[in-house]
Amino acid sequence: MKLDLDSFKEITDSLMRNRRRSFLTGFGIFWGLFMLLFMLGGGDGLKAMLEKNFEGFATNTTIIVSDLTSKPYKGFKEGRYWELTRDDVDRLIQMVPELRTVTPIISRWGQTAVNDDNTVSANVKGVESKYSMIETPKLKYGRYINDIDVNQHRKVCVIGKRIYTSLFPDGGDPCGSFIRVGSVYFEVIGVDYNSSNISINGSADETILIPIPVAQTLYRYGNNVSIICMTGKTGVQMSSLEPRIRSVMARQHQLDPTDEQALFVLNTEQMFAIMDNLFKGVNFLIWLVGLGTLLAGAIGVSNIMMVTVKERTTEIGIRRAIGATPSEILSQILSESVALTIVSGFLSIVFTVMLLNGLESVVKDGTPFQISFGTAVSAALLLIALGAIAGLAPALRAMKIKPVDAMRDE
């Protein structure tokens, strides 16, 4: 009877040890996959949050601004100031056909806008209809400035969100109403709710847009403009066009082509490329850390299965003695290994999705902190492969166990 109780206790202790090992190993797989998926979902969400700051702004924009010359050229001394003109727009379109959009801007800061008893400080921009291809508007009411407004020099305007809420505190559609900017009355034709944190010469929600010929007359610019904005055609890198743009401007305005100070060029394509490269590096680091943790978990599974095979030497030998084939032994060990990784992995996927959903509810701005279906499927397939690889060495060892050796070991 004592022998039977001892045998039962030994079997029970062996089962408890296997369960503890399986739990610890499964937790390693669970934690590794959770780290990988959570960082991927969180990284994508963080990128989406940053991209919202640039939403509505063309990512391949080049902006040019005139400045003092720093080099003498053809009898002109250094320190000479020159200005961009609307004729430069047509010149760039003709001389650089790779450009898709070329549009000028006139900017005036610190202007006062008035409606009845409501007053607000605003930036005024004189633009063409094509400027909507640089900063895409989000119109809550009305329409954008069109070519007819520009050609007929209409005194109309599109106002930003803060201008609207300040001048029309009661809300409603303000289109058709008149506001006074300086000493001139403008009819409101649209309200732009663009909230992008990247803009040209002032935030969009604090800006009043008017047709550029009206701005030229109102602020005595003549044919001059403050800025010229450009975007390239599909597949064109704006940085490759910069030398030609400088050459065209230098030839027309008698500038030294090598004088970079005379023509300030801002290429937003480079800024967006830096952000993309940053997130590529972050994703690489995430995959490196996540896969390293998963590999450590898989090694743990392999070690656990190796110990399990050693403890079950007698059982495997008896099975071989009564007719079990090597392939059956192999499939048994592999299935146990794969099952352990799959169960741990799927629990990790479910937990990660729930946690990312909770993060979305905390942020509350519509940012998608979530992993894609393809990522989840790829993770599941990766787990199956890791489980099979982790169980391969123990399974091969189990196949080599002979019944006679198993009995001798007992």
Tab-separated table of N, CA and C in Angstrom, residues 336-394:
chain	number	residue	atom	x	y	z
A	336	GLU	N	1.922	19.363	-28.214
A	336	GLU	CA	1.939	19.961	-26.882
A	336	GLU	C	2.668	21.300	-26.896
A	337	SER	N	3.778	21.353	-27.594
A	337	SER	CA	4.550	22.592	-27.683
A	337	SER	C	3.765	23.690	-28.402
A	338	VAL	N	3.160	23.333	-29.543
A	338	VAL	CA	2.378	24.299	-30.306
A	338	VAL	C	1.166	24.759	-29.511
A	339	ALA	N	0.504	23.823	-28.826
A	339	ALA	CA	-0.676	24.185	-28.035
A	339	ALA	C	-0.324	25.178	-26.942
A	340	LEU	N	0.835	24.970	-26.294
A	340	LEU	CA	1.257	25.870	-25.230
A	340	LEU	C	1.479	27.286	-25.759
A	341	THR	N	2.153	27.414	-26.887
A	341	THR	CA	2.410	28.749	-27.446
A	341	THR	C	1.140	29.391	-27.983
A	342	ILE	N	0.258	28.602	-28.605
A	342	ILE	CA	-0.969	29.169	-29.174
A	342	ILE	C	-1.885	29.694	-28.084
A	343	VAL	N	-2.088	28.912	-27.039
A	343	VAL	CA	-2.967	29.356	-25.952
A	343	VAL	C	-2.428	30.641	-25.327
A	344	SER	N	-1.136	30.663	-25.020
A	344	SER	CA	-0.533	31.861	-24.434
A	344	SER	C	-0.626	33.042	-25.398
A	345	GLY	N	-0.363	32.774	-26.674
A	345	GLY	CA	-0.372	33.850	-27.661
A	345	GLY	C	-1.745	34.440	-27.882
A	346	PHE	N	-2.766	33.596	-27.993
A	346	PHE	CA	-4.109	34.111	-28.235
A	346	PHE	C	-4.638	34.877	-27.027
A	347	LEU	N	-4.309	34.427	-25.832
A	347	LEU	CA	-4.667	35.205	-24.640
A	347	LEU	C	-3.983	36.568	-24.665
A	348	SER	N	-2.733	36.591	-25.124
A	348	SER	CA	-2.009	37.854	-25.223
A	348	SER	C	-2.649	38.779	-26.254
A	349	ILE	N	-3.070	38.245	-27.396
A	349	ILE	CA	-3.716	39.067	-28.432
A	349	ILE	C	-5.002	39.679	-27.892
A	350	VAL	N	-5.819	38.872	-27.217
A	350	VAL	CA	-7.077	39.372	-26.668
A	350	VAL	C	-6.817	40.458	-25.628
A	351	PHE	N	-5.861	40.218	-24.753
A	351	PHE	CA	-5.546	41.196	-23.713
A	351	PHE	C	-5.026	42.493	-24.330
A	352	THR	N	-4.183	42.382	-25.349
A	352	THR	CA	-3.632	43.576	-25.999
A	352	THR	C	-4.738	44.403	-26.654
A	353	VAL	N	-5.654	43.737	-27.364
A	353	VAL	CA	-6.757	44.443	-28.028
A	353	VAL	C	-7.617	45.171	-26.993
A	354	MET	N	-7.915	44.507	-25.884
A	354	MET	CA	-8.726	45.142	-24.846
A	354	MET	C	-8.008	46.347	-24.246
A	355	LEU	N	-6.714	46.221	-24.012
A	355	LEU	CA	-5.959	47.334	-23.431
A	355	LEU	C	-5.864	48.514	-24.401
A	356	LEU	N	-5.660	48.220	-25.684
A	356	LEU	CA	-5.597	49.302	-26.674
A	356	LEU	C	-6.952	49.978	-26.840
A	357	ASN	N	-8.048	49.203	-26.729
A	357	ASN	CA	-9.377	49.810	-26.757
A	357	ASN	C	-9.562	50.766	-25.585
A	358	GLY	N	-9.074	50.349	-24.414
A	358	GLY	CA	-9.140	51.233	-23.258
A	358	GLY	C	-8.336	52.498	-23.462
A	359	LEU	N	-7.180	52.373	-24.132
A	359	LEU	CA	-6.353	53.548	-24.420
A	359	LEU	C	-7.069	54.499	-25.371
A	360	GLU	N	-7.783	53.960	-26.357
A	360	GLU	CA	-8.563	54.794	-27.277
A	360	GLU	C	-9.625	55.591	-26.535
A	361	SER	N	-10.297	54.935	-25.571
A	361	SER	CA	-11.350	55.627	-24.822
A	361	SER	C	-10.781	56.718	-23.930
A	362	VAL	N	-9.520	56.573	-23.501
A	362	VAL	CA	-8.888	57.599	-22.675
A	362	VAL	C	-8.486	58.798	-23.524
A	363	VAL	N	-7.922	58.543	-24.709
A	363	VAL	CA	-7.466	59.633	-25.575
A	363	VAL	C	-8.642	60.454	-26.095
A	364	LYS	N	-9.712	59.790	-26.550
A	364	LYS	CA	-10.973	60.428	-26.962
A	364	LYS	C	-10.820	61.459	-28.084
A	365	ASP	N	-9.944	61.209	-29.030
A	365	ASP	CA	-9.854	62.117	-30.178
A	365	ASP	C	-9.944	61.365	-31.503
A	366	GLY	N	-10.376	60.096	-31.413
A	366	GLY	CA	-10.529	59.311	-32.627
A	366	GLY	C	-9.265	58.670	-33.135
A	367	THR	N	-8.169	58.810	-32.389
A	367	THR	CA	-6.899	58.200	-32.809
A	367	THR	C	-6.982	56.683	-32.680
A	368	PRO	N	-6.688	55.936	-33.753
A	368	PRO	CA	-6.818	54.470	-33.721
A	368	PRO	C	-5.629	53.779	-33.075
A	369	PHE	N	-5.660	53.599	-31.750
A	369	PHE	CA	-4.642	52.800	-31.073
A	369	PHE	C	-5.070	51.333	-31.166
A	370	GLN	N	-4.719	50.675	-32.252
A	370	GLN	CA	-5.162	49.290	-32.440
A	370	GLN	C	-4.245	48.589	-33.424
A	371	ILE	N	-4.177	47.263	-33.266
A	371	ILE	CA	-3.413	46.464	-34.215
A	371	ILE	C	-4.346	46.046	-35.346
A	372	SER	N	-3.795	45.855	-36.525
A	372	SER	CA	-4.608	45.459	-37.669
A	372	SER	C	-4.881	43.953	-37.640
A	373	PHE	N	-5.889	43.548	-38.406
A	373	PHE	CA	-6.223	42.126	-38.490
A	373	PHE	C	-5.052	41.339	-39.067
A	374	GLY	N	-4.366	41.936	-40.043
A	374	GLY	CA	-3.216	41.266	-40.645
A	374	GLY	C	-2.093	41.050	-39.651
A	375	THR	N	-1.882	42.040	-38.761
A	375	THR	CA	-0.857	41.894	-37.733
A	375	THR	C	-1.208	40.761	-36.780
A	376	ALA	N	-2.496	40.671	-36.394
A	376	ALA	CA	-2.928	39.601	-35.488
A	376	ALA	C	-2.745	38.229	-36.135
A	377	VAL	N	-3.108	38.111	-37.417
A	377	VAL	CA	-2.941	36.837	-38.128
A	377	VAL	C	-1.462	36.479	-38.236
A	378	SER	N	-0.635	37.473	-38.557
A	378	SER	CA	0.812	37.221	-38.653
A	378	SER	C	1.374	36.763	-37.318
A	379	ALA	N	0.880	37.371	-36.227
A	379	ALA	CA	1.337	36.969	-34.893
A	379	ALA	C	0.944	35.529	-34.586
A	380	ALA	N	-0.281	35.140	-34.987
A	380	ALA	CA	-0.736	33.771	-34.747
A	380	ALA	C	0.119	32.764	-35.522
A	381	LEU	N	0.404	33.081	-36.781
A	381	LEU	CA	1.242	32.189	-37.588
A	381	LEU	C	2.663	32.114	-37.021
A	382	LEU	N	3.158	33.253	-36.530
A	382	LEU	CA	4.489	33.266	-35.925
A	382	LEU	C	4.527	32.383	-34.684
A	383	LEU	N	3.449	32.413	-33.901
A	383	LEU	CA	3.388	31.583	-32.702
A	383	LEU	C	3.403	30.097	-33.044
A	384	ILE	N	2.643	29.732	-34.076
A	384	ILE	CA	2.610	28.324	-34.493
A	384	ILE	C	4.004	27.867	-34.930
A	385	ALA	N	4.686	28.726	-35.695
A	385	ALA	CA	6.037	28.384	-36.157
A	385	ALA	C	7.002	28.273	-34.975
A	386	LEU	N	6.918	29.226	-34.036
A	386	LEU	CA	7.802	29.171	-32.876
A	386	LEU	C	7.524	27.941	-32.024
A	387	GLY	N	6.225	27.602	-31.873
A	387	GLY	CA	5.879	26.415	-31.097
A	387	GLY	C	6.432	25.152	-31.721
A	388	ALA	N	6.339	25.059	-33.051
A	388	ALA	CA	6.858	23.876	-33.745
A	388	ALA	C	8.379	23.791	-33.635
A	389	ILE	N	9.042	24.950	-33.800
A	389	ILE	CA	10.510	24.950	-33.708
A	389	ILE	C	10.956	24.621	-32.292
A	390	ALA	N	10.240	25.206	-31.289
A	390	ALA	CA	10.614	24.963	-29.899
A	390	ALA	C	10.442	23.503	-29.516
A	391	GLY	N	9.447	22.832	-30.087
A	391	GLY	CA	9.201	21.432	-29.736
A	391	GLY	C	9.951	20.437	-30.581
A	392	LEU	N	10.672	20.910	-31.595
A	392	LEU	CA	11.329	19.999	-32.521
A	392	LEU	C	12.458	19.217	-31.835
A	393	ALA	N	13.344	19.887	-31.096
A	393	ALA	CA	14.467	19.203	-30.443
A	393	ALA	C	13.978	18.191	-29.399
A	394	PRO	N	13.039	18.565	-28.514
A	394	PRO	CA	12.528	17.560	-27.575
A	394	PRO	C	11.843	16.391	-28.275
